[in-house]
């Protein structure tokens, strides 16, 4: 699933307001009559259940903290139950991207990493709004990185707000490759913290929300996910800014979240991986994208078998959503649903049928190399 765009999140609106707004958007775009249409496939095909990963796996992209609930509740309210579910699924460890800075980082580390060594690796955030304070603010951000490393954070998480929302003192949007932030990314490299970057959003979110948009129905359900006409950089500009960030800091390891932000264009991702040995990618929330181009996706993963980290981004943590990934990666099943609802677009996915050595790297080996804290 994709995170809602910054701004007033859907979950904070009242259900009534949300429903009225959705109905208005559907009426405007003429998707009202399409909404209840749920065709049932007549294909008769094998369906392989894969309840456990082929090897003890590391979910390299997930959310267990309180960041996505605005601090109200832990996304995994019952840690022993989560551990039991991980054991059933053959998950050795989960990367938790919700460390935030300061006390919230400490609370996440206490609850997960320190209480259950080896099972969790929490990444910290940096407070980019400090940039409005000029060079002193940059110094404070570097101090946050140093404090996170000392506390035992496993890496840094950079969200799409850097590029789409965060502004400097002059009111200009700040891109991740802004030279004023260079010390922050160098500090991460010096302290051995990999930096996971969620750049941008799917390209369809930057296009007009019209009858040509492949995610029209999703964008009519979530109009605030669209960036079109909002005065932000284009999808391509953000992708280029991400590459220039990675290229500017060869001593820092970057994890391009969500297949480096462009799962729809695996050739671009492949070229960027070839150009930058300090980059790897995770698969978080891109099952529907990889599975709708199974031959291209399998070729991509095989070519970069040591650079792709499996991550589910399935939260709240749900066994069915995680094991659907196992089916995608391990089987040759064709044309199955990528989720309970076709909420990203009306297509199905097919398995990548990856070999055991590739699976071992993608499920665990790569994450263990890139995130050294998993070994603690
Ligand atoms: Zn995520």
Short mmCIF file of C-alpha atoms and ligand atoms in Angstrom, two decimals:
data_model
loop_
_atom_site.label_atom_id
_atom_site.label_comp_id
_atom_site.label_asym_id
_atom_site.label_seq_id
_atom_site.Cartn_x
_atom_site.Cartn_y
_atom_site.Cartn_z
CA UNK A 1 0.00 0.00 0.00
CA UNK A 2 1.14 3.52 -0.54
CA UNK A 3 1.27 5.98 2.27
CA UNK A 4 -1.12 8.87 2.04
CA UNK A 5 0.34 12.10 0.84
CA UNK A 6 1.40 14.55 3.50
CA UNK A 7 -1.23 17.09 4.44
CA UNK A 8 -4.43 16.20 6.20
CA UNK A 9 -4.45 12.39 6.03
CA UNK A 10 -7.60 10.52 5.02
CA UNK A 11 -7.70 8.82 8.38
CA UNK A 12 -8.17 12.15 10.14
CA UNK A 13 -11.21 13.17 8.13
CA UNK A 14 -14.61 12.15 9.33
CA UNK A 15 -16.14 9.17 7.50
CA UNK A 16 -19.04 11.35 6.34
CA UNK A 17 -16.80 14.01 4.84
CA UNK A 18 -14.74 11.32 3.18
CA UNK A 19 -17.78 9.61 1.67
CA UNK A 20 -19.26 12.85 0.36
CA UNK A 21 -15.96 13.83 -1.17
CA UNK A 22 -15.45 10.37 -2.76
CA UNK A 23 -18.94 10.44 -4.27
CA UNK A 24 -18.29 13.90 -5.70
CA UNK A 25 -14.96 12.81 -7.17
CA UNK A 26 -16.49 9.69 -8.69
CA UNK A 27 -19.36 11.65 -10.18
CA UNK A 28 -16.97 14.19 -11.67
CA UNK A 29 -14.81 11.51 -13.26
CA UNK A 30 -17.57 9.13 -14.24
CA UNK A 31 -16.08 6.20 -12.30
CA UNK A 32 -19.24 5.80 -10.20
CA UNK A 33 -20.66 3.03 -12.36
CA UNK A 34 -17.30 1.22 -12.50
CA UNK A 35 -16.77 1.17 -8.73
CA UNK A 36 -18.91 -1.91 -7.85
CA UNK A 37 -17.77 -3.89 -10.92
CA UNK A 38 -15.88 -6.96 -9.73
CA UNK A 39 -15.41 -9.39 -12.62
CA UNK A 40 -14.53 -12.94 -11.57
CA UNK A 41 -11.83 -14.57 -13.67
CA UNK A 42 -12.88 -17.75 -15.49
CA UNK A 43 -9.28 -18.93 -15.79
CA UNK A 44 -8.79 -22.36 -14.22
CA UNK A 45 -5.18 -22.48 -13.06
CA UNK A 46 -3.05 -24.02 -10.33
CA UNK A 47 -2.90 -21.97 -7.13
CA UNK A 48 0.14 -22.70 -4.99
CA UNK A 49 -0.02 -21.85 -1.31
CA UNK A 50 3.31 -20.74 0.13
CA UNK A 51 2.74 -20.24 3.86
CA UNK A 52 6.46 -20.00 4.71
CA UNK A 53 9.37 -18.29 2.99
CA UNK A 54 11.86 -20.66 1.34
CA UNK A 55 14.61 -19.52 3.73
CA UNK A 56 14.53 -17.58 7.03
CA UNK A 57 13.69 -14.19 5.54
CA UNK A 58 14.23 -10.55 6.48
CA UNK A 59 11.37 -8.17 5.73
CA UNK A 60 13.50 -5.14 4.82
CA UNK A 61 10.65 -2.59 4.69
CA UNK A 62 7.96 -2.48 7.31
CA UNK A 63 6.33 -0.24 9.89
CA UNK A 64 5.93 -1.28 13.52
CA UNK A 65 6.07 2.09 15.28
CA UNK A 66 3.63 4.90 15.99
CA UNK A 67 4.62 7.21 13.12
CA UNK A 68 1.74 6.22 10.81
CA UNK A 69 -0.84 6.49 13.59
CA UNK A 70 0.28 10.02 14.50
CA UNK A 71 1.70 8.69 17.74
CA UNK A 72 -1.61 7.22 18.92
CA UNK A 73 -0.92 3.49 18.78
CA UNK A 74 1.77 0.95 17.96
CA UNK A 75 1.21 -0.69 14.58
CA UNK A 76 2.11 -4.02 16.20
CA UNK A 77 0.15 -3.77 19.45
CA UNK A 78 1.14 -7.26 20.64
CA UNK A 79 4.84 -8.01 20.13
CA UNK A 80 4.76 -11.69 21.27
CA UNK A 81 1.89 -12.28 18.78
CA UNK A 82 3.94 -10.59 16.06
CA UNK A 83 6.93 -12.82 16.85
CA UNK A 84 4.70 -15.91 16.69
CA UNK A 85 3.39 -14.82 13.28
CA UNK A 86 6.95 -14.17 12.09
CA UNK A 87 7.93 -17.70 13.15
CA UNK A 88 4.97 -19.19 11.28
CA UNK A 89 5.96 -17.29 8.13
CA UNK A 90 9.68 -18.14 8.52
CA UNK A 91 10.61 -14.50 9.02
CA UNK A 92 13.88 -14.18 10.89
CA UNK A 93 13.72 -10.40 11.21
CA UNK A 94 11.76 -7.28 10.33
CA UNK A 95 13.15 -3.82 9.54
CA UNK A 96 11.04 -1.19 11.32
CA UNK A 97 11.25 2.17 9.56
CA UNK A 98 9.43 4.20 12.24
CA UNK A 99 12.22 5.21 14.63
CA UNK A 100 11.73 8.97 14.25
CA UNK A 101 14.32 11.07 16.11
CA UNK A 102 14.92 11.37 19.84
CA UNK A 103 12.60 9.77 22.40
CA UNK A 104 10.46 8.00 19.83
CA UNK A 105 13.58 6.28 18.48
CA UNK A 106 14.44 5.17 22.02
CA UNK A 107 10.89 3.85 22.54
CA UNK A 108 11.06 1.82 19.32
CA UNK A 109 14.51 0.45 20.12
CA UNK A 110 13.38 -0.54 23.64
CA UNK A 111 10.21 -2.21 22.40
CA UNK A 112 11.73 -4.10 19.47
CA UNK A 113 15.51 -4.21 18.89
CA UNK A 114 16.68 -4.31 22.53
CA UNK A 115 13.89 -6.56 23.79
CA UNK A 116 14.29 -9.09 20.95
CA UNK A 117 17.86 -8.97 19.64
CA UNK A 118 18.28 -10.10 16.06
CA UNK A 119 14.55 -10.02 15.28
CA UNK A 120 14.12 -6.29 14.62
CA UNK A 121 16.18 -3.47 13.14
CA UNK A 122 14.79 0.04 13.64
CA UNK A 123 15.71 2.93 11.35
CA UNK A 124 15.76 6.53 12.62
CA UNK A 125 14.43 9.66 10.90
CA UNK A 126 16.00 13.11 10.62
CA UNK A 127 14.04 16.30 11.26
CA UNK A 128 14.43 18.06 7.90
CA UNK A 129 12.52 21.13 9.06
CA UNK A 130 15.74 22.10 10.89
CA UNK A 131 16.99 23.31 7.51
CA UNK A 132 15.00 26.51 8.01
CA UNK A 133 17.57 27.37 10.70
CA UNK A 134 20.42 27.47 8.18
CA UNK A 135 23.87 25.99 8.88
CA UNK A 136 23.09 25.58 12.59
CA UNK A 137 20.09 23.46 11.60
CA UNK A 138 22.28 21.26 9.42
CA UNK A 139 24.60 20.80 12.39
CA UNK A 140 21.62 19.73 14.49
CA UNK A 141 20.61 17.18 11.83
CA UNK A 142 24.14 15.75 11.78
CA UNK A 143 23.92 15.49 15.57
CA UNK A 144 20.66 13.56 15.17
CA UNK A 145 22.44 11.09 12.89
CA UNK A 146 25.28 10.69 15.40
CA UNK A 147 22.85 10.20 18.27
CA UNK A 148 20.87 7.62 16.29
CA UNK A 149 24.04 5.65 15.53
CA UNK A 150 25.10 5.73 19.20
CA UNK A 151 21.65 4.61 20.32
CA UNK A 152 21.85 1.56 18.06
CA UNK A 153 19.61 2.55 15.15
CA UNK A 154 20.11 0.26 12.17
CA UNK A 155 19.88 2.95 9.50
CA UNK A 156 18.19 6.17 8.44
CA UNK A 157 14.79 6.45 6.79
CA UNK A 158 14.15 9.37 4.42
CA UNK A 159 10.55 9.91 3.37
CA UNK A 160 9.05 11.52 0.28
CA UNK A 161 8.40 14.73 2.20
CA UNK A 162 11.98 15.58 1.29
CA UNK A 163 11.35 16.76 -2.27
CA UNK A 164 7.57 17.19 -2.05
CA UNK A 165 6.82 19.05 1.19
CA UNK A 166 9.85 20.28 3.17
CA UNK A 167 10.78 23.91 2.49
CA UNK A 168 13.76 26.04 3.38
CA UNK A 169 13.65 29.45 5.08
CA UNK A 170 12.94 31.11 1.71
CA UNK A 171 9.90 28.88 1.18
CA UNK A 172 11.47 26.83 -1.63
CA UNK A 173 10.97 23.06 -1.73
CA UNK A 174 14.09 21.14 -0.74
CA UNK A 175 15.17 18.18 -2.86
CA UNK A 176 17.10 15.27 -1.39
CA UNK A 177 20.22 16.11 -3.42
CA UNK A 178 20.27 19.67 -2.05
CA UNK A 179 23.99 20.35 -1.35
CA UNK A 180 23.08 21.93 1.99
CA UNK A 181 22.14 18.44 3.24
CA UNK A 182 25.38 16.79 2.12
CA UNK A 183 26.88 16.61 5.63
CA UNK A 184 23.84 14.66 6.86
CA UNK A 185 24.22 11.91 4.26
CA UNK A 186 28.00 11.79 4.69
CA UNK A 187 27.54 11.41 8.45
CA UNK A 188 25.27 8.41 7.86
CA UNK A 189 27.98 6.77 5.77
CA UNK A 190 30.68 7.55 8.35
CA UNK A 191 28.60 5.89 11.07
CA UNK A 192 27.79 2.83 8.97
CA UNK A 193 24.08 3.63 8.73
CA UNK A 194 22.43 2.63 5.43
CA UNK A 195 19.97 5.28 4.21
CA UNK A 196 16.60 4.07 2.96
CA UNK A 197 15.00 6.68 0.69
CA UNK A 198 11.35 6.73 -0.32
CA UNK A 199 11.49 9.11 -3.27
CA UNK A 200 8.38 10.55 -4.90
CA UNK A 201 5.34 8.44 -5.62
CA UNK A 202 4.09 6.30 -8.55
CA UNK A 203 4.28 8.25 -11.83
CA UNK A 204 0.49 8.04 -12.23
CA UNK A 205 0.14 10.19 -9.11
CA UNK A 206 1.86 13.05 -10.98
CA UNK A 207 -0.31 12.84 -14.09
CA UNK A 208 -3.72 14.43 -14.60
CA UNK A 209 -6.46 12.46 -12.86
CA UNK A 210 -8.38 11.74 -16.05
CA UNK A 211 -9.60 8.81 -18.11
CA UNK A 212 -6.04 8.04 -19.26
CA UNK A 213 -4.65 7.66 -15.75
CA UNK A 214 -4.00 3.97 -14.98
CA UNK A 215 -4.70 4.57 -11.27
CA UNK A 216 -7.82 6.64 -11.83
CA UNK A 217 -10.04 4.66 -9.47
CA UNK A 218 -7.46 4.77 -6.68
CA UNK A 219 -6.97 8.51 -7.13
CA UNK A 220 -10.71 9.14 -7.06
CA UNK A 221 -10.84 7.27 -3.75
CA UNK A 222 -7.84 9.26 -2.46
CA UNK A 223 -7.86 12.61 -4.28
CA UNK A 224 -5.20 13.99 -1.93
CA UNK A 225 -2.70 11.37 -3.18
CA UNK A 226 -2.45 13.20 -6.51
CA UNK A 227 0.45 15.62 -6.97
CA UNK A 228 -0.80 16.93 -10.29
CA UNK A 229 -0.96 20.71 -10.41
CA UNK A 230 0.36 21.14 -6.88
CA UNK A 231 3.56 22.98 -7.79
CA UNK A 232 5.89 20.11 -6.92
CA UNK A 233 8.73 18.68 -9.04
CA UNK A 234 7.80 16.15 -11.70
CA UNK A 235 8.18 12.42 -11.10
CA UNK A 236 11.25 12.41 -13.36
CA UNK A 237 12.84 15.37 -11.58
CA UNK A 238 12.51 13.56 -8.25
CA UNK A 239 13.97 10.36 -9.70
CA UNK A 240 16.91 12.32 -11.09
CA UNK A 241 17.38 14.08 -7.74
CA UNK A 242 17.50 10.66 -6.08
CA UNK A 243 20.16 9.43 -8.49
CA UNK A 244 22.20 12.58 -7.99
CA UNK A 245 21.98 12.10 -4.20
CA UNK A 246 23.26 8.52 -4.49
CA UNK A 247 26.05 9.61 -6.85
CA UNK A 248 27.15 12.46 -4.56
CA UNK A 249 27.78 10.16 -1.57
CA UNK A 250 29.69 7.08 -2.72
CA UNK A 251 30.68 6.34 0.89
CA UNK A 252 27.05 5.96 1.98
CA UNK A 253 24.90 2.92 1.19
CA UNK A 254 21.43 3.82 -0.10
CA UNK A 255 18.35 1.60 -0.19
CA UNK A 256 15.96 2.81 -2.89
CA UNK A 257 12.59 2.02 -1.31
CA UNK A 258 9.72 0.77 -3.47
CA UNK A 259 12.09 -0.38 -6.25
CA UNK A 260 13.78 3.04 -6.11
CA UNK A 261 10.46 4.77 -6.76
CA UNK A 262 10.00 3.56 -10.30
CA UNK A 263 8.87 -0.07 -10.43
CA UNK A 264 7.03 0.84 -13.64
CA UNK A 265 10.40 1.41 -15.34
CA UNK A 266 12.74 -1.42 -14.37
CA UNK A 267 15.18 -0.50 -17.14
CA UNK A 268 15.75 2.90 -15.48
CA UNK A 269 16.24 1.24 -12.08
CA UNK A 270 18.60 -1.32 -13.62
CA UNK A 271 20.70 1.41 -15.27
CA UNK A 272 20.92 3.39 -12.02
CA UNK A 273 22.00 0.24 -10.14
CA UNK A 274 24.70 -0.30 -12.78
CA UNK A 275 25.96 3.27 -12.37
CA UNK A 276 26.03 3.31 -8.55
CA UNK A 277 27.51 0.39 -6.60
CA UNK A 278 26.43 2.05 -3.31
CA UNK A 279 22.74 1.53 -4.19
CA UNK A 280 20.40 -1.39 -3.52
CA UNK A 281 16.60 -1.41 -3.79
CA UNK A 282 13.74 -2.85 -1.76
CA UNK A 283 10.48 -4.22 -3.12
CA UNK A 284 8.15 -2.66 -0.50
CA UNK A 285 4.52 -2.31 -1.62
CA UNK A 286 5.35 -3.01 -5.26
CA UNK A 287 3.98 -6.55 -5.56
CA UNK A 288 1.32 -5.37 -8.00
CA UNK A 289 3.91 -3.62 -10.18
CA UNK A 290 6.47 -6.43 -10.26
CA UNK A 291 3.83 -9.10 -10.75
CA UNK A 292 2.16 -7.45 -13.72
CA UNK A 293 5.46 -7.63 -15.66
CA UNK A 294 6.71 -11.02 -14.43
CA UNK A 295 9.25 -11.70 -17.17
CA UNK A 296 10.82 -8.23 -16.95
CA UNK A 297 10.72 -8.37 -13.15
CA UNK A 298 12.33 -11.83 -12.95
CA UNK A 299 15.06 -10.74 -15.39
CA UNK A 300 15.64 -7.60 -13.31
CA UNK A 301 15.92 -9.51 -10.05
CA UNK A 302 18.22 -12.14 -11.56
CA UNK A 303 20.50 -9.51 -13.10
CA UNK A 304 20.73 -7.66 -9.75
CA UNK A 305 20.38 -10.67 -7.49
CA UNK A 306 22.80 -9.18 -4.94
CA UNK A 307 21.12 -5.74 -4.97
CA UNK A 308 17.40 -6.44 -4.40
CA UNK A 309 16.01 -6.70 -0.84
CA UNK A 310 12.60 -8.19 -0.30
CA UNK A 311 10.40 -5.95 1.83
CA UNK A 312 6.64 -6.24 2.18
CA UNK A 313 5.60 -2.80 3.53
CA UNK A 314 2.56 -4.74 4.76
CA UNK A 315 1.18 -2.98 7.81
CA UNK A 316 -0.52 -3.59 10.11
CA UNK A 317 1.48 -6.81 9.75
CA UNK A 318 -0.79 -9.37 8.10
CA UNK A 319 0.18 -12.98 7.34
CA UNK A 320 -1.91 -13.22 4.14
CA UNK A 321 -0.31 -10.14 2.63
CA UNK A 322 3.19 -11.41 3.46
CA UNK A 323 2.63 -14.93 2.12
CA UNK A 324 1.25 -13.45 -1.12
CA UNK A 325 4.80 -12.17 -1.64
CA UNK A 326 6.13 -15.72 -1.21
CA UNK A 327 3.73 -16.91 -3.91
CA UNK A 328 4.87 -14.09 -6.20
CA UNK A 329 8.59 -14.69 -5.73
CA UNK A 330 8.66 -18.48 -5.52
CA UNK A 331 5.94 -19.86 -7.82
CA UNK A 332 5.06 -19.78 -11.51
CA UNK A 333 1.35 -19.28 -10.73
CA UNK A 334 -0.32 -17.05 -13.31
CA UNK A 335 -2.87 -14.26 -13.19
CA UNK A 336 -3.74 -14.11 -9.50
CA UNK A 337 -4.97 -11.20 -7.38
CA UNK A 338 -2.35 -8.91 -5.88
CA UNK A 339 -4.58 -8.18 -2.92
CA UNK A 340 -8.09 -8.60 -1.57
CA UNK A 341 -9.22 -5.69 -3.80
CA UNK A 342 -7.72 -4.47 -7.10
CA UNK A 343 -7.18 -1.12 -5.39
CA UNK A 344 -4.20 0.04 -7.48
CA UNK A 345 -5.48 -0.92 -10.91
CA UNK A 346 -7.45 -3.60 -12.69
CA UNK A 347 -4.78 -6.13 -13.45
CA UNK A 348 -3.56 -9.44 -12.04
CA UNK A 349 -0.05 -10.66 -11.22
CA UNK A 350 2.01 -13.71 -12.13
CA UNK A 351 4.77 -15.44 -10.20
CA UNK A 352 8.47 -14.77 -10.87
CA UNK A 353 9.51 -18.39 -10.21
CA UNK A 354 12.94 -17.41 -8.85
CA UNK A 355 15.71 -19.94 -8.25
CA UNK A 356 16.72 -20.96 -4.68
CA UNK A 357 20.04 -19.05 -4.80
CA UNK A 358 18.32 -15.86 -5.95
CA UNK A 359 15.62 -16.28 -3.31
CA UNK A 360 18.23 -16.74 -0.58
CA UNK A 361 19.90 -13.46 -1.55
CA UNK A 362 16.69 -11.45 -2.00
CA UNK A 363 15.01 -12.82 1.11
CA UNK A 364 17.93 -12.49 3.50
CA UNK A 365 21.53 -12.39 2.27
CA UNK A 366 21.38 -8.89 0.79
CA UNK A 367 19.57 -7.38 3.79
CA UNK A 368 22.08 -8.93 6.19
CA UNK A 369 24.97 -7.46 4.21
CA UNK A 370 23.44 -3.98 3.83
CA UNK A 371 21.96 -3.70 7.36
CA UNK A 372 24.78 -4.88 9.65
CA UNK A 373 22.65 -4.24 12.76
CA UNK A 374 20.61 -7.35 11.91
CA UNK A 375 23.58 -9.42 13.14
CA UNK A 376 23.55 -7.86 16.63
ZN1 LIG B 1 6.76 2.01 3.87
#
